[in-house]
Amino acid sequence: DSLSPEFQQRYIPAAPDTVRVDGRLYGLPIALDTFALYFNAYLVSETPVDLSDLLAQIGSDRVLVAPSTPFEALHWGASAFGGRVFDAGGELVLNDPGAEEWLEWLHAAQSASGVSFVRSQAEAVDRFVAGEAVYMTGGPGLLPDLQQRMGRTGVGVAPLPSCSEGPSGPILKTDALMLNPKAGNPTAAVEFARYVTGAESQRTLMEMAQVVPANNTLTLDEMTPAIGAFVEQAATAIALPNRPEAGAV
């Protein structure tokens, strides 16, 4: 019964979809992984709520640096414009109007010297740490290193800006415990998974390793502002279907 709909309510709706194939659940998420907006807390006093705010804040001396690859790095804005890459049936959608609007916005922002695209996340991090950019997009795995290099009070995290069409929608991934139905003691495996994904274990992982908890029964009051921002962002993140087409985009 640990894989029942009642059990799955401990997760945000999209989290179980990251380990679901053809309607069947093959694991239990432990941690959430999605992009959010890093900012230099020494230089930014108010983070942008929507893309208009962001456009008003950035410029040649206040840059947003972002990796241009892989695909997930730039997906978040397509959803804000109402765009989609896969339809409800999991089929790849080409020439989506919302995605086209997002690309146009990126081009305009880049032309105004407000957005700088780099080839890798590592390059984006180096520029952000060096003070060459006040904003950077990236996932929670960057947080410990950034705090070490910039100080815990120097790094902030906020949800990515929305648009009039909707909230930002970065790709949602999870670290998960995969369950082998042929395991020698499947009941014990499920009980262990239940324990690790329980609130107490999730709280310990969050406090000791800055893991973004997958269990949504933990409240934002229990989290640091940075971890809380990733949890807030995950609520509008999108899980790609587990099918070959997803690996091709």
mmCIF file of C-alpha atoms in Angstrom:
data_model
loop_
_atom_site.group_PDB
_atom_site.id
_atom_site.type_symbol
_atom_site.label_atom_id
_atom_site.label_comp_id
_atom_site.label_asym_id
_atom_site.label_seq_id
_atom_site.Cartn_x
_atom_site.Cartn_y
_atom_site.Cartn_z
ATOM 1 C CA ASP A 1 0.000 0.000 0.000
ATOM 2 C CA SER A 2 3.062 2.280 0.228
ATOM 3 C CA LEU A 3 2.701 3.019 -3.478
ATOM 4 C CA SER A 4 -0.980 3.849 -3.178
ATOM 5 C CA PRO A 5 -2.366 7.269 -4.163
ATOM 6 C CA GLU A 6 -2.672 8.113 -0.459
ATOM 7 C CA PHE A 7 1.039 7.452 0.058
ATOM 8 C CA GLN A 8 1.963 9.476 -3.012
ATOM 9 C CA GLN A 9 0.261 12.541 -1.536
ATOM 10 C CA ARG A 10 3.446 13.153 0.431
ATOM 11 C CA TYR A 11 4.893 14.402 -2.879
ATOM 12 C CA ILE A 12 4.130 17.328 -5.136
ATOM 13 C CA PRO A 13 2.086 15.909 -8.050
ATOM 14 C CA ALA A 14 4.917 15.987 -10.589
ATOM 15 C CA ALA A 15 7.507 14.192 -8.419
ATOM 16 C CA PRO A 16 6.204 10.609 -8.837
ATOM 17 C CA ASP A 17 6.029 11.199 -12.605
ATOM 18 C CA THR A 18 9.834 11.366 -12.696
ATOM 19 C CA VAL A 19 9.958 7.659 -11.806
ATOM 20 C CA ARG A 20 6.852 6.560 -13.666
ATOM 21 C CA VAL A 21 6.941 4.653 -16.948
ATOM 22 C CA ASP A 22 3.776 3.753 -18.864
ATOM 23 C CA GLY A 23 1.680 4.521 -15.816
ATOM 24 C CA ARG A 24 3.676 2.309 -13.434
ATOM 25 C CA LEU A 25 5.724 3.653 -10.539
ATOM 26 C CA TYR A 26 9.248 2.212 -10.305
ATOM 27 C CA GLY A 27 10.661 4.168 -7.372
ATOM 28 C CA LEU A 28 10.178 6.768 -4.669
ATOM 29 C CA PRO A 29 11.670 10.284 -4.934
ATOM 30 C CA ILE A 30 14.076 11.301 -2.176
ATOM 31 C CA ALA A 31 15.174 14.755 -3.327
ATOM 32 C CA LEU A 32 13.975 17.368 -5.804
ATOM 33 C CA ASP A 33 16.219 18.827 -8.481
ATOM 34 C CA THR A 34 15.120 21.766 -10.592
ATOM 35 C CA PHE A 35 16.445 25.107 -11.770
ATOM 36 C CA ALA A 36 15.820 28.312 -9.823
ATOM 37 C CA LEU A 37 17.236 31.832 -9.807
ATOM 38 C CA TYR A 38 20.459 32.398 -7.862
ATOM 39 C CA PHE A 39 21.239 35.991 -6.955
ATOM 40 C CA ASN A 40 24.104 37.876 -5.372
ATOM 41 C CA ALA A 41 22.569 38.896 -2.048
ATOM 42 C CA TYR A 42 25.131 41.674 -1.634
ATOM 43 C CA LEU A 43 23.965 43.352 -4.841
ATOM 44 C CA VAL A 44 20.275 42.450 -5.111
ATOM 45 C CA SER A 45 17.747 43.674 -2.565
ATOM 46 C CA GLU A 46 14.557 42.648 -4.371
ATOM 47 C CA THR A 47 14.309 39.728 -6.782
ATOM 48 C CA PRO A 48 12.154 39.889 -9.921
ATOM 49 C CA VAL A 49 8.685 38.376 -9.718
ATOM 50 C CA ASP A 50 8.035 38.304 -13.451
ATOM 51 C CA LEU A 51 9.985 38.692 -16.670
ATOM 52 C CA SER A 52 9.114 42.376 -16.917
ATOM 53 C CA ASP A 53 10.732 42.936 -13.522
ATOM 54 C CA LEU A 54 13.775 40.965 -14.614
ATOM 55 C CA LEU A 55 14.126 42.916 -17.840
ATOM 56 C CA ALA A 56 13.942 46.172 -15.877
ATOM 57 C CA GLN A 57 16.682 45.034 -13.506
ATOM 58 C CA ILE A 58 19.266 43.599 -15.866
ATOM 59 C CA GLY A 59 21.643 45.461 -18.138
ATOM 60 C CA SER A 60 25.293 45.664 -19.097
ATOM 61 C CA ASP A 61 26.297 46.113 -15.436
ATOM 62 C CA ARG A 62 23.654 43.792 -13.924
ATOM 63 C CA VAL A 63 23.771 40.607 -15.961
ATOM 64 C CA LEU A 64 21.890 37.313 -15.807
ATOM 65 C CA VAL A 65 24.285 34.536 -16.754
ATOM 66 C CA ALA A 66 22.786 31.260 -17.922
ATOM 67 C CA PRO A 67 24.093 28.053 -19.469
ATOM 68 C CA SER A 68 22.736 27.561 -22.971
ATOM 69 C CA THR A 69 22.939 23.777 -22.738
ATOM 70 C CA PRO A 70 21.558 21.284 -21.899
ATOM 71 C CA PHE A 71 17.939 21.693 -22.972
ATOM 72 C CA GLU A 72 16.641 21.851 -19.387
ATOM 73 C CA ALA A 73 18.659 24.998 -18.708
ATOM 74 C CA LEU A 74 16.364 27.144 -20.857
ATOM 75 C CA HIS A 75 13.059 25.292 -20.623
ATOM 76 C CA TRP A 76 11.704 27.326 -17.698
ATOM 77 C CA GLY A 77 10.647 30.369 -19.704
ATOM 78 C CA ALA A 78 8.699 28.445 -22.339
ATOM 79 C CA SER A 79 6.151 27.435 -19.719
ATOM 80 C CA ALA A 80 5.892 31.027 -18.493
ATOM 81 C CA PHE A 81 4.695 31.959 -21.994
ATOM 82 C CA GLY A 82 2.240 29.084 -22.026
ATOM 83 C CA GLY A 83 4.507 26.945 -24.147
ATOM 84 C CA ARG A 84 5.066 23.227 -23.945
ATOM 85 C CA VAL A 85 7.488 20.707 -25.361
ATOM 86 C CA PHE A 86 5.346 17.601 -24.815
ATOM 87 C CA ASP A 87 1.570 17.343 -25.013
ATOM 88 C CA ALA A 88 -0.670 15.585 -22.470
ATOM 89 C CA GLY A 89 -0.032 12.272 -24.213
ATOM 90 C CA GLY A 90 3.730 12.652 -23.979
ATOM 91 C CA GLU A 91 4.198 13.401 -27.682
ATOM 92 C CA LEU A 92 6.847 15.905 -28.752
ATOM 93 C CA VAL A 93 5.373 19.269 -29.784
ATOM 94 C CA LEU A 94 7.208 21.287 -32.415
ATOM 95 C CA ASN A 95 6.797 24.977 -33.301
ATOM 96 C CA ASP A 96 4.886 25.771 -30.113
ATOM 97 C CA PRO A 97 3.890 29.486 -30.050
ATOM 98 C CA GLY A 98 4.738 29.890 -26.387
ATOM 99 C CA ALA A 99 8.212 28.460 -26.871
ATOM 100 C CA GLU A 100 8.736 30.799 -29.824
ATOM 101 C CA GLU A 101 7.740 33.815 -27.684
ATOM 102 C CA TRP A 102 10.238 32.732 -25.050
ATOM 103 C CA LEU A 103 13.046 32.523 -27.598
ATOM 104 C CA GLU A 104 12.133 35.999 -28.819
ATOM 105 C CA TRP A 105 12.298 37.331 -25.253
ATOM 106 C CA LEU A 106 15.722 35.752 -24.758
ATOM 107 C CA HIS A 107 16.981 37.291 -27.983
ATOM 108 C CA ALA A 108 15.748 40.748 -26.959
ATOM 109 C CA ALA A 109 17.296 40.465 -23.494
ATOM 110 C CA GLN A 110 20.590 39.260 -24.931
ATOM 111 C CA SER A 111 20.602 42.108 -27.442
ATOM 112 C CA ALA A 112 20.183 44.569 -24.579
ATOM 113 C CA SER A 113 23.290 43.059 -22.920
ATOM 114 C CA GLY A 114 21.210 41.855 -19.991
ATOM 115 C CA VAL A 115 21.543 38.113 -20.554
ATOM 116 C CA SER A 116 24.820 36.330 -21.147
ATOM 117 C CA PHE A 117 24.734 32.753 -22.385
ATOM 118 C CA VAL A 118 27.696 30.516 -21.644
ATOM 119 C CA ARG A 119 28.530 26.996 -22.752
ATOM 120 C CA SER A 120 28.432 25.294 -19.382
ATOM 121 C CA GLN A 121 27.087 25.606 -15.873
ATOM 122 C CA ALA A 122 30.661 25.661 -14.549
ATOM 123 C CA GLU A 123 31.425 28.753 -16.618
ATOM 124 C CA ALA A 124 28.231 30.389 -15.380
ATOM 125 C CA VAL A 125 29.251 29.675 -11.779
ATOM 126 C CA ASP A 126 32.708 31.188 -12.261
ATOM 127 C CA ARG A 127 31.257 34.387 -13.685
ATOM 128 C CA PHE A 128 28.647 34.584 -10.946
ATOM 129 C CA VAL A 129 31.206 34.069 -8.165
ATOM 130 C CA ALA A 130 33.538 36.635 -9.760
ATOM 131 C CA GLY A 131 30.791 39.252 -9.580
ATOM 132 C CA GLU A 132 30.403 39.495 -13.361
ATOM 133 C CA ALA A 133 26.703 38.625 -13.024
ATOM 134 C CA VAL A 134 24.137 39.334 -10.307
ATOM 135 C CA TYR A 135 21.781 36.532 -11.381
ATOM 136 C CA MET A 136 22.367 32.966 -12.495
ATOM 137 C CA THR A 137 20.101 30.031 -13.263
ATOM 138 C CA GLY A 138 21.020 26.676 -11.801
ATOM 139 C CA GLY A 139 20.038 23.725 -9.657
ATOM 140 C CA PRO A 140 20.379 22.982 -5.927
ATOM 141 C CA GLY A 141 23.555 20.943 -6.355
ATOM 142 C CA LEU A 142 25.455 24.219 -6.814
ATOM 143 C CA LEU A 143 24.419 25.658 -3.457
ATOM 144 C CA PRO A 144 27.118 24.230 -1.119
ATOM 145 C CA ASP A 145 29.983 25.286 -3.404
ATOM 146 C CA LEU A 146 28.525 28.759 -3.967
ATOM 147 C CA GLN A 147 28.066 29.298 -0.242
ATOM 148 C CA GLN A 148 31.640 28.211 0.388
ATOM 149 C CA ARG A 149 33.022 30.576 -2.241
ATOM 150 C CA MET A 150 30.739 33.564 -1.616
ATOM 151 C CA GLY A 151 29.667 33.074 1.986
ATOM 152 C CA ARG A 152 26.300 31.784 3.185
ATOM 153 C CA THR A 153 24.878 35.310 3.347
ATOM 154 C CA GLY A 154 26.160 36.219 -0.104
ATOM 155 C CA VAL A 155 24.084 33.701 -2.049
ATOM 156 C CA GLY A 156 20.325 33.903 -2.398
ATOM 157 C CA VAL A 157 17.831 31.759 -4.284
ATOM 158 C CA ALA A 158 14.410 32.735 -5.594
ATOM 159 C CA PRO A 159 11.857 31.133 -7.920
ATOM 160 C CA LEU A 160 12.398 31.942 -11.587
ATOM 161 C CA PRO A 161 10.300 34.844 -12.904
ATOM 162 C CA SER A 162 6.813 34.214 -14.202
ATOM 163 C CA CYS A 163 4.975 35.765 -17.140
ATOM 164 C CA SER A 164 1.413 36.896 -17.783
ATOM 165 C CA GLU A 165 0.667 33.471 -19.272
ATOM 166 C CA GLY A 166 1.743 31.554 -16.184
ATOM 167 C CA PRO A 167 4.541 30.624 -13.786
ATOM 168 C CA SER A 168 7.992 29.519 -14.805
ATOM 169 C CA GLY A 169 8.264 25.807 -15.478
ATOM 170 C CA PRO A 170 11.772 24.382 -15.299
ATOM 171 C CA ILE A 171 12.344 20.677 -15.758
ATOM 172 C CA LEU A 172 11.843 18.621 -12.600
ATOM 173 C CA LYS A 173 14.187 15.755 -11.832
ATOM 174 C CA THR A 174 14.489 13.704 -8.673
ATOM 175 C CA ASP A 175 16.964 11.540 -6.868
ATOM 176 C CA ALA A 176 15.007 8.399 -6.127
ATOM 177 C CA LEU A 177 15.120 4.974 -4.581
ATOM 178 C CA MET A 178 14.329 2.532 -7.371
ATOM 179 C CA LEU A 179 12.380 -0.551 -6.322
ATOM 180 C CA ASN A 180 13.225 -3.911 -7.879
ATOM 181 C CA PRO A 181 10.084 -6.076 -8.012
ATOM 182 C CA LYS A 182 12.315 -9.169 -8.169
ATOM 183 C CA ALA A 183 14.174 -8.303 -4.951
ATOM 184 C CA GLY A 184 14.529 -11.117 -2.437
ATOM 185 C CA ASN A 185 12.609 -9.213 0.229
ATOM 186 C CA PRO A 186 10.409 -6.647 -1.517
ATOM 187 C CA THR A 187 8.503 -5.860 1.678
ATOM 188 C CA ALA A 188 11.708 -4.819 3.465
ATOM 189 C CA ALA A 189 12.767 -2.743 0.456
ATOM 190 C CA VAL A 190 9.452 -0.876 0.466
ATOM 191 C CA GLU A 191 9.660 -0.276 4.218
ATOM 192 C CA PHE A 192 13.176 1.124 3.859
ATOM 193 C CA ALA A 193 11.992 3.393 1.056
ATOM 194 C CA ARG A 194 9.077 4.489 3.219
ATOM 195 C CA TYR A 195 11.502 5.373 6.033
ATOM 196 C CA VAL A 196 13.976 7.310 3.866
ATOM 197 C CA THR A 197 11.185 9.324 2.248
ATOM 198 C CA GLY A 198 9.462 9.992 5.573
ATOM 199 C CA ALA A 199 9.416 13.459 7.101
ATOM 200 C CA GLU A 200 12.021 12.764 9.795
ATOM 201 C CA SER A 201 14.582 11.307 7.391
ATOM 202 C CA GLN A 202 13.928 14.037 4.861
ATOM 203 C CA ARG A 203 14.474 16.692 7.506
ATOM 204 C CA THR A 204 17.805 15.107 8.463
ATOM 205 C CA LEU A 205 18.985 14.949 4.837
ATOM 206 C CA MET A 206 17.991 18.578 4.333
ATOM 207 C CA GLU A 207 19.825 19.789 7.426
ATOM 208 C CA MET A 208 22.987 17.721 6.937
ATOM 209 C CA ALA A 209 23.408 17.730 3.154
ATOM 210 C CA GLN A 210 21.232 20.653 1.954
ATOM 211 C CA VAL A 211 19.077 18.216 0.029
ATOM 212 C CA VAL A 212 15.819 19.671 -1.317
ATOM 213 C CA PRO A 213 13.253 17.389 0.338
ATOM 214 C CA ALA A 214 10.808 15.523 -1.857
ATOM 215 C CA ASN A 215 8.372 15.050 1.018
ATOM 216 C CA ASN A 216 5.970 17.977 0.911
ATOM 217 C CA THR A 217 4.771 17.562 4.482
ATOM 218 C CA LEU A 218 7.800 19.593 5.592
ATOM 219 C CA THR A 219 6.915 23.280 5.875
ATOM 220 C CA LEU A 220 8.851 26.234 4.510
ATOM 221 C CA ASP A 221 9.379 27.394 8.095
ATOM 222 C CA GLU A 222 11.566 24.321 8.635
ATOM 223 C CA MET A 223 13.804 25.160 5.676
ATOM 224 C CA THR A 224 16.518 27.677 4.947
ATOM 225 C CA PRO A 225 15.369 30.400 2.511
ATOM 226 C CA ALA A 226 17.482 28.864 -0.274
ATOM 227 C CA ILE A 227 16.068 25.352 0.122
ATOM 228 C CA GLY A 228 12.582 26.802 0.503
ATOM 229 C CA ALA A 229 12.962 28.664 -2.797
ATOM 230 C CA PHE A 230 13.782 25.431 -4.618
ATOM 231 C CA VAL A 231 10.754 23.755 -3.029
ATOM 232 C CA GLU A 232 8.543 26.637 -4.153
ATOM 233 C CA GLN A 233 9.982 26.401 -7.659
ATOM 234 C CA ALA A 234 9.440 22.660 -7.808
ATOM 235 C CA ALA A 235 5.711 23.222 -7.353
ATOM 236 C CA THR A 236 5.515 24.629 -10.905
ATOM 237 C CA ALA A 237 8.274 22.490 -12.416
ATOM 238 C CA ILE A 238 7.529 19.969 -15.139
ATOM 239 C CA ALA A 239 8.483 16.305 -15.224
ATOM 240 C CA LEU A 240 9.347 15.107 -18.710
ATOM 241 C CA PRO A 241 7.823 11.810 -19.799
ATOM 242 C CA ASN A 242 10.113 8.806 -19.402
ATOM 243 C CA ARG A 243 10.305 7.918 -23.070
ATOM 244 C CA PRO A 244 13.022 8.087 -25.761
ATOM 245 C CA GLU A 245 11.733 11.379 -27.201
ATOM 246 C CA ALA A 246 12.543 13.161 -23.924
ATOM 247 C CA GLY A 247 16.208 12.360 -24.319
ATOM 248 C CA ALA A 248 16.271 13.839 -27.791
ATOM 249 C CA VAL A 249 15.353 17.421 -26.861
#
